[in-house]
Amino acid sequence: MNTPQAGIFALGTASHTYLEFDVLSPGCGPKLVAEISALREPRTTVGGVNLVVGFRPELWSQVAPDRVPAGAHGFHTAVVGPDGFTMPAAQHDAVLWLSGSAYDVLFDAAHQAIGAVKDLASVAEETSSWAYKHDRDLTGFIDGSENPSLIDASDAAVISAGQPGEGGSILLLQKWKHDTTAWESLPVDQQERIMGRRKLDSVELDNKPSDSHVASTDQDQFGKIFRRNMPYGTVTDHGTMFVGFSADQRRLSTMLESMAGLRTGVRDALTRYTRPVSGAYYFVPSTESLRTPH
């Protein structure tokens, strides 16, 4: 079995940076894959920084066509619900996710990485994230209550041995901007019905509404994923960086369809207080594949 990139499961890191790159020209794609894959020895951290790299599935297939997961594809078409609610497609060619104990070390590592690929790609998106009250998002609720334990996380996130792309994972990266003023105007019990959980301890409601966030993203129905979500932004412009890993892309895309109301006709109630402003899928290869991307 090939080994997944260790940073996927490196919990407890307080500071995060996400860099998304676009190639400067089509011919730069394979060179970009090689350059980003060589940024560090894939099984270790560098200077206290975890690095996770991923590529647009179609780009990865140019350099390793026999190591592309079945059904993997970029986020090239917006998800539009029956009422017009839209999850935009904002696919880029590569992503570098850096995490560590403090932003200063991430800054240096990100600066060096950008310099290493400057002749091949430009930075299309840069987002910095940070931990909020240990494990809560900016709605005040605990994030990741349904996450599998680290013992079981690889079963949810990592493609199994013998399958194309084994040891790798599909990453869904989305930036969700919060309407904090509207959210904070709600009484706590209404917030809890929207979430489908109690705010204090994250216990799932027995009588949760069918359009609650928990019901709309039921992993028992759609399949298990492993989330590494983090808050992002400033006091006046902020939200949640959704960072979801899965062994099967369909689990992720089906959840998005459900949230948009495409499966039941009713969209996730939480989407009335937070909206996606970006969306991309990346294939995160195994460490062995990164060593020999060609």
PDB file of C-alpha atoms in Angstrom:
ATOM      1  CA  MET A   1       0.000   0.000   0.000  1.00  0.00           C
ATOM      2  CA  ASN A   2       1.345   3.416  -0.930  1.00  0.00           C
ATOM      3  CA  THR A   3       1.633   5.988   1.842  1.00  0.00           C
ATOM      4  CA  PRO A   4      -0.681   9.030   2.036  1.00  0.00           C
ATOM      5  CA  GLN A   5       0.848  12.445   2.568  1.00  0.00           C
ATOM      6  CA  ALA A   6       1.334  12.799   6.319  1.00  0.00           C
ATOM      7  CA  GLY A   7       0.084  16.383   6.533  1.00  0.00           C
ATOM      8  CA  ILE A   8      -3.464  15.256   5.775  1.00  0.00           C
ATOM      9  CA  PHE A   9      -3.663  13.772   9.272  1.00  0.00           C
ATOM     10  CA  ALA A  10      -1.417  16.233  11.159  1.00  0.00           C
ATOM     11  CA  LEU A  11      -4.005  17.454  13.660  1.00  0.00           C
ATOM     12  CA  GLY A  12      -3.341  20.185  16.193  1.00  0.00           C
ATOM     13  CA  THR A  13      -1.756  22.732  13.880  1.00  0.00           C
ATOM     14  CA  ALA A  14      -2.908  26.270  14.645  1.00  0.00           C
ATOM     15  CA  SER A  15      -1.908  28.118  11.482  1.00  0.00           C
ATOM     16  CA  HIS A  16      -2.658  27.276   7.845  1.00  0.00           C
ATOM     17  CA  THR A  17      -2.031  28.697   4.378  1.00  0.00           C
ATOM     18  CA  TYR A  18      -3.556  27.531   1.094  1.00  0.00           C
ATOM     19  CA  LEU A  19      -1.874  28.457  -2.187  1.00  0.00           C
ATOM     20  CA  GLU A  20      -3.622  27.640  -5.464  1.00  0.00           C
ATOM     21  CA  PHE A  21      -1.648  27.929  -8.685  1.00  0.00           C
ATOM     22  CA  ASP A  22      -2.457  28.337 -12.380  1.00  0.00           C
ATOM     23  CA  VAL A  23       0.109  27.321 -14.991  1.00  0.00           C
ATOM     24  CA  LEU A  24       1.476  30.161 -17.102  1.00  0.00           C
ATOM     25  CA  SER A  25       1.049  28.106 -20.286  1.00  0.00           C
ATOM     26  CA  PRO A  26      -0.303  24.624 -21.073  1.00  0.00           C
ATOM     27  CA  GLY A  27       3.172  23.259 -21.691  1.00  0.00           C
ATOM     28  CA  CYS A  28       4.202  24.171 -18.134  1.00  0.00           C
ATOM     29  CA  GLY A  29       1.828  21.674 -16.544  1.00  0.00           C
ATOM     30  CA  PRO A  30       4.073  18.606 -16.285  1.00  0.00           C
ATOM     31  CA  LYS A  31       7.008  20.758 -15.179  1.00  0.00           C
ATOM     32  CA  LEU A  32       4.862  22.309 -12.455  1.00  0.00           C
ATOM     33  CA  VAL A  33       3.885  18.867 -11.178  1.00  0.00           C
ATOM     34  CA  ALA A  34       7.545  17.868 -10.986  1.00  0.00           C
ATOM     35  CA  GLU A  35       8.616  21.118  -9.304  1.00  0.00           C
ATOM     36  CA  ILE A  36       5.895  21.102  -6.653  1.00  0.00           C
ATOM     37  CA  SER A  37       6.420  17.386  -6.014  1.00  0.00           C
ATOM     38  CA  ALA A  38      10.104  18.136  -5.317  1.00  0.00           C
ATOM     39  CA  LEU A  39       9.498  20.944  -2.831  1.00  0.00           C
ATOM     40  CA  ARG A  40      10.389  18.615   0.007  1.00  0.00           C
ATOM     41  CA  GLU A  41      10.825  14.972   0.834  1.00  0.00           C
ATOM     42  CA  PRO A  42       7.137  14.019   0.861  1.00  0.00           C
ATOM     43  CA  ARG A  43       7.125  11.903   4.007  1.00  0.00           C
ATOM     44  CA  THR A  44       8.499  14.561   6.355  1.00  0.00           C
ATOM     45  CA  THR A  45       7.808  18.078   7.531  1.00  0.00           C
ATOM     46  CA  VAL A  46      10.160  20.962   6.818  1.00  0.00           C
ATOM     47  CA  GLY A  47      11.097  23.375   9.614  1.00  0.00           C
ATOM     48  CA  GLY A  48       7.971  22.480  11.556  1.00  0.00           C
ATOM     49  CA  VAL A  49       5.724  22.940   8.510  1.00  0.00           C
ATOM     50  CA  ASN A  50       3.513  20.226   7.061  1.00  0.00           C
ATOM     51  CA  LEU A  51       3.157  20.367   3.296  1.00  0.00           C
ATOM     52  CA  VAL A  52       0.323  18.730   1.376  1.00  0.00           C
ATOM     53  CA  VAL A  53       0.277  19.064  -2.405  1.00  0.00           C
ATOM     54  CA  GLY A  54      -2.449  18.292  -4.896  1.00  0.00           C
ATOM     55  CA  PHE A  55      -3.155  18.696  -8.585  1.00  0.00           C
ATOM     56  CA  ARG A  56      -6.108  19.177 -10.859  1.00  0.00           C
ATOM     57  CA  PRO A  57      -6.938  15.554 -11.766  1.00  0.00           C
ATOM     58  CA  GLU A  58      -6.666  16.235 -15.495  1.00  0.00           C
ATOM     59  CA  LEU A  59      -3.187  17.714 -14.994  1.00  0.00           C
ATOM     60  CA  TRP A  60      -2.015  14.772 -12.894  1.00  0.00           C
ATOM     61  CA  SER A  61      -3.258  12.417 -15.597  1.00  0.00           C
ATOM     62  CA  GLN A  62      -0.834  14.025 -18.041  1.00  0.00           C
ATOM     63  CA  VAL A  63       2.147  12.823 -16.007  1.00  0.00           C
ATOM     64  CA  ALA A  64       0.760   9.678 -14.373  1.00  0.00           C
ATOM     65  CA  PRO A  65      -2.212   8.376 -16.395  1.00  0.00           C
ATOM     66  CA  ASP A  66      -2.117   4.994 -14.656  1.00  0.00           C
ATOM     67  CA  ARG A  67      -2.293   6.597 -11.191  1.00  0.00           C
ATOM     68  CA  VAL A  68      -5.476   8.644 -11.533  1.00  0.00           C
ATOM     69  CA  PRO A  69      -8.434   7.581  -9.399  1.00  0.00           C
ATOM     70  CA  ALA A  70     -11.509   6.392 -11.229  1.00  0.00           C
ATOM     71  CA  GLY A  71     -13.975   9.212 -11.816  1.00  0.00           C
ATOM     72  CA  ALA A  72     -11.662  11.981 -10.632  1.00  0.00           C
ATOM     73  CA  HIS A  73     -12.219  15.335 -12.326  1.00  0.00           C
ATOM     74  CA  GLY A  74     -11.843  19.036 -11.680  1.00  0.00           C
ATOM     75  CA  PHE A  75     -14.574  21.343 -10.384  1.00  0.00           C
ATOM     76  CA  HIS A  76     -15.378  22.791 -13.799  1.00  0.00           C
ATOM     77  CA  THR A  77     -19.152  23.252 -13.562  1.00  0.00           C
ATOM     78  CA  ALA A  78     -21.008  25.217 -10.915  1.00  0.00           C
ATOM     79  CA  VAL A  79     -23.499  23.367  -8.709  1.00  0.00           C
ATOM     80  CA  VAL A  80     -26.828  25.196  -9.082  1.00  0.00           C
ATOM     81  CA  GLY A  81     -29.800  24.369  -6.904  1.00  0.00           C
ATOM     82  CA  PRO A  82     -33.466  24.527  -7.939  1.00  0.00           C
ATOM     83  CA  ASP A  83     -33.854  27.976  -6.324  1.00  0.00           C
ATOM     84  CA  GLY A  84     -30.745  29.350  -8.038  1.00  0.00           C
ATOM     85  CA  PHE A  85     -28.365  28.903  -5.108  1.00  0.00           C
ATOM     86  CA  THR A  86     -24.940  28.426  -6.675  1.00  0.00           C
ATOM     87  CA  MET A  87     -21.690  26.804  -5.642  1.00  0.00           C
ATOM     88  CA  PRO A  88     -19.162  28.339  -8.032  1.00  0.00           C
ATOM     89  CA  ALA A  89     -16.525  26.379  -9.909  1.00  0.00           C
ATOM     90  CA  ALA A  90     -13.086  27.906  -9.391  1.00  0.00           C
ATOM     91  CA  GLN A  91     -10.717  25.145 -10.417  1.00  0.00           C
ATOM     92  CA  HIS A  92      -6.965  25.793 -10.476  1.00  0.00           C
ATOM     93  CA  ASP A  93      -4.064  23.588 -11.521  1.00  0.00           C
ATOM     94  CA  ALA A  94      -2.325  22.870  -8.236  1.00  0.00           C
ATOM     95  CA  VAL A  95      -2.689  23.459  -4.514  1.00  0.00           C
ATOM     96  CA  LEU A  96      -0.145  23.658  -1.722  1.00  0.00           C
ATOM     97  CA  TRP A  97      -1.523  23.473   1.818  1.00  0.00           C
ATOM     98  CA  LEU A  98       0.918  24.447   4.545  1.00  0.00           C
ATOM     99  CA  SER A  99       0.179  23.986   8.242  1.00  0.00           C
ATOM    100  CA  GLY A 100       2.210  24.560  11.370  1.00  0.00           C
ATOM    101  CA  SER A 101       2.337  26.024  14.843  1.00  0.00           C
ATOM    102  CA  ALA A 102       2.727  29.675  13.812  1.00  0.00           C
ATOM    103  CA  TYR A 103       2.307  31.847  10.746  1.00  0.00           C
ATOM    104  CA  ASP A 104       5.904  33.089  10.580  1.00  0.00           C
ATOM    105  CA  VAL A 105       7.268  29.683   9.576  1.00  0.00           C
ATOM    106  CA  LEU A 106       4.428  29.241   7.088  1.00  0.00           C
ATOM    107  CA  PHE A 107       5.195  32.629   5.576  1.00  0.00           C
ATOM    108  CA  ASP A 108       8.800  31.673   4.880  1.00  0.00           C
ATOM    109  CA  ALA A 109       7.891  28.248   3.507  1.00  0.00           C
ATOM    110  CA  ALA A 110       5.152  29.690   1.278  1.00  0.00           C
ATOM    111  CA  HIS A 111       7.457  32.446   0.028  1.00  0.00           C
ATOM    112  CA  GLN A 112      10.087  29.867  -0.936  1.00  0.00           C
ATOM    113  CA  ALA A 113       7.507  27.661  -2.649  1.00  0.00           C
ATOM    114  CA  ILE A 114       6.131  30.533  -4.714  1.00  0.00           C
ATOM    115  CA  GLY A 115       9.659  31.439  -5.756  1.00  0.00           C
ATOM    116  CA  ALA A 116      10.405  27.855  -6.777  1.00  0.00           C
ATOM    117  CA  VAL A 117       7.546  27.781  -9.307  1.00  0.00           C
ATOM    118  CA  LYS A 118       7.390  31.443 -10.399  1.00  0.00           C
ATOM    119  CA  ASP A 119       8.534  30.639 -13.939  1.00  0.00           C
ATOM    120  CA  LEU A 120       5.865  27.967 -14.316  1.00  0.00           C
ATOM    121  CA  ALA A 121       2.767  29.181 -12.478  1.00  0.00           C
ATOM    122  CA  SER A 122       1.135  32.165 -10.840  1.00  0.00           C
ATOM    123  CA  VAL A 123      -0.634  32.277  -7.484  1.00  0.00           C
ATOM    124  CA  ALA A 124      -4.344  32.351  -8.295  1.00  0.00           C
ATOM    125  CA  GLU A 125      -5.613  32.206  -4.706  1.00  0.00           C
ATOM    126  CA  GLU A 126      -3.943  32.651  -1.316  1.00  0.00           C
ATOM    127  CA  THR A 127      -5.847  32.142   1.925  1.00  0.00           C
ATOM    128  CA  SER A 128      -4.600  32.107   5.508  1.00  0.00           C
ATOM    129  CA  SER A 129      -6.448  30.283   8.285  1.00  0.00           C
ATOM    130  CA  TRP A 130      -6.137  29.906  12.034  1.00  0.00           C
ATOM    131  CA  ALA A 131      -7.651  27.907  14.858  1.00  0.00           C
ATOM    132  CA  TYR A 132     -10.610  29.442  16.719  1.00  0.00           C
ATOM    133  CA  LYS A 133     -11.414  28.338  20.270  1.00  0.00           C
ATOM    134  CA  HIS A 134      -9.670  25.000  19.703  1.00  0.00           C
ATOM    135  CA  ASP A 135     -12.169  23.275  17.393  1.00  0.00           C
ATOM    136  CA  ARG A 136     -15.006  25.700  16.678  1.00  0.00           C
ATOM    137  CA  ASP A 137     -15.788  27.527  13.469  1.00  0.00           C
ATOM    138  CA  LEU A 138     -16.893  31.144  13.321  1.00  0.00           C
ATOM    139  CA  THR A 139     -20.555  30.223  13.795  1.00  0.00           C
ATOM    140  CA  GLY A 140     -19.589  29.221  17.332  1.00  0.00           C
ATOM    141  CA  PHE A 141     -20.314  25.523  16.726  1.00  0.00           C
ATOM    142  CA  ILE A 142     -17.794  22.681  16.956  1.00  0.00           C
ATOM    143  CA  ASP A 143     -16.579  21.763  13.470  1.00  0.00           C
ATOM    144  CA  GLY A 144     -15.914  18.174  12.458  1.00  0.00           C
ATOM    145  CA  SER A 145     -18.115  16.377  14.981  1.00  0.00           C
ATOM    146  CA  GLU A 146     -18.650  13.530  12.515  1.00  0.00           C
ATOM    147  CA  ASN A 147     -14.965  13.187  11.655  1.00  0.00           C
ATOM    148  CA  PRO A 148     -13.640   9.648  11.989  1.00  0.00           C
ATOM    149  CA  SER A 149     -10.886   9.087  14.520  1.00  0.00           C
ATOM    150  CA  LEU A 150      -7.328   9.000  13.208  1.00  0.00           C
ATOM    151  CA  ILE A 151      -7.489   5.212  13.463  1.00  0.00           C
ATOM    152  CA  ASP A 152     -10.343   5.157  10.932  1.00  0.00           C
ATOM    153  CA  ALA A 153      -9.564   8.335   8.981  1.00  0.00           C
ATOM    154  CA  SER A 154      -7.484   6.630   6.324  1.00  0.00           C
ATOM    155  CA  ASP A 155     -10.396   4.322   5.456  1.00  0.00           C
ATOM    156  CA  ALA A 156     -12.508   7.380   4.667  1.00  0.00           C
ATOM    157  CA  ALA A 157      -9.855   9.537   3.019  1.00  0.00           C
ATOM    158  CA  VAL A 158      -7.334   7.266   1.316  1.00  0.00           C
ATOM    159  CA  ILE A 159      -7.755   5.233  -1.866  1.00  0.00           C
ATOM    160  CA  SER A 160      -7.250   1.586  -1.061  1.00  0.00           C
ATOM    161  CA  ALA A 161      -4.453  -0.679  -2.272  1.00  0.00           C
ATOM    162  CA  GLY A 162      -4.824  -2.090  -5.749  1.00  0.00           C
ATOM    163  CA  GLN A 163      -6.935   0.834  -6.992  1.00  0.00           C
ATOM    164  CA  PRO A 164      -5.666   3.519  -9.399  1.00  0.00           C
ATOM    165  CA  GLY A 165      -4.233   6.322  -7.283  1.00  0.00           C
ATOM    166  CA  GLU A 166      -3.758   4.080  -4.243  1.00  0.00           C
ATOM    167  CA  GLY A 167      -2.472   5.929  -1.199  1.00  0.00           C
ATOM    168  CA  GLY A 168      -3.822   9.187  -2.588  1.00  0.00           C
ATOM    169  CA  SER A 169      -6.935  11.166  -1.776  1.00  0.00           C
ATOM    170  CA  ILE A 170      -9.459  13.495  -3.409  1.00  0.00           C
ATOM    171  CA  LEU A 171      -9.522  16.958  -1.841  1.00  0.00           C
ATOM    172  CA  LEU A 172     -12.479  19.331  -2.049  1.00  0.00           C
ATOM    173  CA  LEU A 173     -11.377  22.869  -1.223  1.00  0.00           C
ATOM    174  CA  GLN A 174     -14.059  25.532  -0.821  1.00  0.00           C
ATOM    175  CA  LYS A 175     -14.098  28.965   0.782  1.00  0.00           C
ATOM    176  CA  TRP A 176     -17.418  29.753   2.511  1.00  0.00           C
ATOM    177  CA  LYS A 177     -18.062  33.410   3.400  1.00  0.00           C
ATOM    178  CA  HIS A 178     -20.224  33.928   6.485  1.00  0.00           C
ATOM    179  CA  ASP A 179     -23.004  36.475   6.932  1.00  0.00           C
ATOM    180  CA  THR A 180     -22.136  36.900  10.582  1.00  0.00           C
ATOM    181  CA  THR A 181     -24.539  39.766  11.231  1.00  0.00           C
ATOM    182  CA  ALA A 182     -27.518  37.701  10.078  1.00  0.00           C
ATOM    183  CA  TRP A 183     -26.295  34.585  11.908  1.00  0.00           C
ATOM    184  CA  GLU A 184     -25.732  36.350  15.216  1.00  0.00           C
ATOM    185  CA  SER A 185     -29.207  37.897  15.042  1.00  0.00           C
ATOM    186  CA  LEU A 186     -30.707  34.417  15.464  1.00  0.00           C
ATOM    187  CA  PRO A 187     -31.483  32.984  18.909  1.00  0.00           C
ATOM    188  CA  VAL A 188     -29.350  29.995  19.848  1.00  0.00           C
ATOM    189  CA  ASP A 189     -32.212  27.510  19.580  1.00  0.00           C
ATOM    190  CA  GLN A 190     -32.812  28.562  15.973  1.00  0.00           C
ATOM    191  CA  GLN A 191     -29.105  28.265  15.201  1.00  0.00           C
ATOM    192  CA  GLU A 192     -29.231  24.761  16.638  1.00  0.00           C
ATOM    193  CA  ARG A 193     -32.171  23.765  14.424  1.00  0.00           C
ATOM    194  CA  ILE A 194     -30.290  25.056  11.379  1.00  0.00           C
ATOM    195  CA  MET A 195     -27.201  23.074  12.343  1.00  0.00           C
ATOM    196  CA  GLY A 196     -29.030  20.028  13.687  1.00  0.00           C
ATOM    197  CA  ARG A 197     -26.793  20.038  16.774  1.00  0.00           C
ATOM    198  CA  ARG A 198     -26.615  21.662  20.168  1.00  0.00           C
ATOM    199  CA  LYS A 199     -24.197  24.564  20.235  1.00  0.00           C
ATOM    200  CA  LEU A 200     -22.548  23.882  23.558  1.00  0.00           C
ATOM    201  CA  ASP A 201     -21.629  20.215  23.219  1.00  0.00           C
ATOM    202  CA  SER A 202     -22.411  19.384  19.542  1.00  0.00           C
ATOM    203  CA  VAL A 203     -24.853  16.608  20.454  1.00  0.00           C
ATOM    204  CA  GLU A 204     -27.094  15.841  17.476  1.00  0.00           C
ATOM    205  CA  LEU A 205     -30.732  16.843  17.907  1.00  0.00           C
ATOM    206  CA  ASP A 206     -33.250  14.027  18.089  1.00  0.00           C
ATOM    207  CA  ASN A 207     -35.783  16.053  16.112  1.00  0.00           C
ATOM    208  CA  LYS A 208     -33.432  17.819  13.721  1.00  0.00           C
ATOM    209  CA  PRO A 209     -35.193  19.410  10.717  1.00  0.00           C
ATOM    210  CA  SER A 210     -34.796  17.714   7.340  1.00  0.00           C
ATOM    211  CA  ASP A 211     -33.097  20.830   5.943  1.00  0.00           C
ATOM    212  CA  SER A 212     -30.592  21.087   8.819  1.00  0.00           C
ATOM    213  CA  HIS A 213     -26.911  21.004   7.973  1.00  0.00           C
ATOM    214  CA  VAL A 214     -26.487  17.632   9.687  1.00  0.00           C
ATOM    215  CA  ALA A 215     -29.331  16.088   7.696  1.00  0.00           C
ATOM    216  CA  SER A 216     -28.119  17.603   4.426  1.00  0.00           C
ATOM    217  CA  THR A 217     -24.599  16.212   4.847  1.00  0.00           C
ATOM    218  CA  ASP A 218     -25.387  12.871   6.484  1.00  0.00           C
ATOM    219  CA  GLN A 219     -22.237  10.782   6.090  1.00  0.00           C
ATOM    220  CA  ASP A 220     -24.115   7.601   6.917  1.00  0.00           C
ATOM    221  CA  GLN A 221     -26.046   8.254   3.714  1.00  0.00           C
ATOM    222  CA  PHE A 222     -23.366   9.731   1.431  1.00  0.00           C
ATOM    223  CA  GLY A 223     -20.211   8.039   2.741  1.00  0.00           C
ATOM    224  CA  LYS A 224     -17.489   8.980   5.185  1.00  0.00           C
ATOM    225  CA  ILE A 225     -15.034  11.796   4.551  1.00  0.00           C
ATOM    226  CA  PHE A 226     -12.231  13.344   6.629  1.00  0.00           C
ATOM    227  CA  ARG A 227     -12.452  17.101   7.183  1.00  0.00           C
ATOM    228  CA  ARG A 228      -9.714  19.578   8.129  1.00  0.00           C
ATOM    229  CA  ASN A 229     -11.822  22.751   8.030  1.00  0.00           C
ATOM    230  CA  MET A 230     -10.425  26.010   9.401  1.00  0.00           C
ATOM    231  CA  PRO A 231     -11.674  29.588   9.874  1.00  0.00           C
ATOM    232  CA  TYR A 232     -10.204  32.205   7.561  1.00  0.00           C
ATOM    233  CA  GLY A 233     -10.237  35.950   7.087  1.00  0.00           C
ATOM    234  CA  THR A 234     -10.519  39.163   9.038  1.00  0.00           C
ATOM    235  CA  VAL A 235     -12.993  40.593  11.507  1.00  0.00           C
ATOM    236  CA  THR A 236     -15.024  42.175   8.685  1.00  0.00           C
ATOM    237  CA  ASP A 237     -14.609  39.470   6.009  1.00  0.00           C
ATOM    238  CA  HIS A 238     -14.378  35.882   7.176  1.00  0.00           C
ATOM    239  CA  GLY A 239     -15.757  32.384   6.991  1.00  0.00           C
ATOM    240  CA  THR A 240     -14.811  28.717   6.785  1.00  0.00           C
ATOM    241  CA  MET A 241     -12.249  27.038   4.591  1.00  0.00           C
ATOM    242  CA  PHE A 242     -13.775  23.652   3.818  1.00  0.00           C
ATOM    243  CA  VAL A 243     -10.993  21.085   3.460  1.00  0.00           C
ATOM    244  CA  GLY A 244     -12.506  17.672   2.810  1.00  0.00           C
ATOM    245  CA  PHE A 245     -10.663  14.472   1.890  1.00  0.00           C
ATOM    246  CA  SER A 246     -12.275  11.351   0.472  1.00  0.00           C
ATOM    247  CA  ALA A 247     -11.287   8.070  -1.113  1.00  0.00           C
ATOM    248  CA  ASP A 248     -14.193   8.572  -3.553  1.00  0.00           C
ATOM    249  CA  GLN A 249     -14.984  11.896  -5.203  1.00  0.00           C
ATOM    250  CA  ARG A 250     -18.631  10.989  -5.553  1.00  0.00           C
ATOM    251  CA  ARG A 251     -19.108  11.227  -1.781  1.00  0.00           C
ATOM    252  CA  LEU A 252     -18.060  14.869  -1.903  1.00  0.00           C
ATOM    253  CA  SER A 253     -20.021  15.836  -5.012  1.00  0.00           C
ATOM    254  CA  THR A 254     -23.177  14.134  -3.724  1.00  0.00           C
ATOM    255  CA  MET A 255     -22.975  16.099  -0.471  1.00  0.00           C
ATOM    256  CA  LEU A 256     -22.707  19.344  -2.438  1.00  0.00           C
ATOM    257  CA  GLU A 257     -25.733  18.360  -4.510  1.00  0.00           C
ATOM    258  CA  SER A 258     -27.654  17.635  -1.343  1.00  0.00           C
ATOM    259  CA  MET A 259     -26.687  20.959   0.234  1.00  0.00           C
ATOM    260  CA  ALA A 260     -27.831  22.805  -2.901  1.00  0.00           C
ATOM    261  CA  GLY A 261     -31.204  21.031  -2.836  1.00  0.00           C
ATOM    262  CA  LEU A 262     -30.675  18.960  -5.966  1.00  0.00           C
ATOM    263  CA  ARG A 263     -31.553  15.684  -4.274  1.00  0.00           C
ATOM    264  CA  THR A 264     -34.630  16.582  -2.220  1.00  0.00           C
ATOM    265  CA  GLY A 265     -35.605  19.983  -3.609  1.00  0.00           C
ATOM    266  CA  VAL A 266     -34.772  21.613  -0.261  1.00  0.00           C
ATOM    267  CA  ARG A 267     -31.397  23.179   0.278  1.00  0.00           C
ATOM    268  CA  ASP A 268     -29.294  23.129   3.431  1.00  0.00           C
ATOM    269  CA  ALA A 269     -30.614  25.799   5.814  1.00  0.00           C
ATOM    270  CA  LEU A 270     -27.056  26.814   6.733  1.00  0.00           C
ATOM    271  CA  THR A 271     -26.465  28.022   3.174  1.00  0.00           C
ATOM    272  CA  ARG A 272     -28.751  30.972   3.917  1.00  0.00           C
ATOM    273  CA  TYR A 273     -26.081  32.312   6.284  1.00  0.00           C
ATOM    274  CA  THR A 274     -22.892  31.243   4.536  1.00  0.00           C
ATOM    275  CA  ARG A 275     -22.144  31.008   0.825  1.00  0.00           C
ATOM    276  CA  PRO A 276     -19.324  29.436  -1.181  1.00  0.00           C
ATOM    277  CA  VAL A 277     -17.110  31.824  -3.117  1.00  0.00           C
ATOM    278  CA  SER A 278     -14.733  29.215  -4.532  1.00  0.00           C
ATOM    279  CA  GLY A 279     -14.605  25.495  -5.257  1.00  0.00           C
ATOM    280  CA  ALA A 280     -11.978  23.090  -6.581  1.00  0.00           C
ATOM    281  CA  TYR A 281     -11.144  19.383  -6.560  1.00  0.00           C
ATOM    282  CA  TYR A 282      -7.547  18.209  -6.352  1.00  0.00           C
ATOM    283  CA  PHE A 283      -5.946  14.801  -6.413  1.00  0.00           C
ATOM    284  CA  VAL A 284      -3.468  14.481  -3.550  1.00  0.00           C
ATOM    285  CA  PRO A 285      -1.042  11.734  -4.633  1.00  0.00           C
ATOM    286  CA  SER A 286       0.710   9.289  -2.355  1.00  0.00           C
ATOM    287  CA  THR A 287       4.237  10.076  -1.199  1.00  0.00           C
ATOM    288  CA  GLU A 288       5.592   7.357  -3.499  1.00  0.00           C
ATOM    289  CA  SER A 289       3.868   8.926  -6.504  1.00  0.00           C
ATOM    290  CA  LEU A 290       5.276  12.336  -5.624  1.00  0.00           C
ATOM    291  CA  ARG A 291       8.801  10.926  -5.704  1.00  0.00           C
ATOM    292  CA  THR A 292       8.283   9.663  -9.246  1.00  0.00           C
ATOM    293  CA  PRO A 293       5.525  11.813 -10.787  1.00  0.00           C
ATOM    294  CA  HIS A 294       6.617  10.996 -14.359  1.00  0.00           C
TER     295      HIS A 294
END
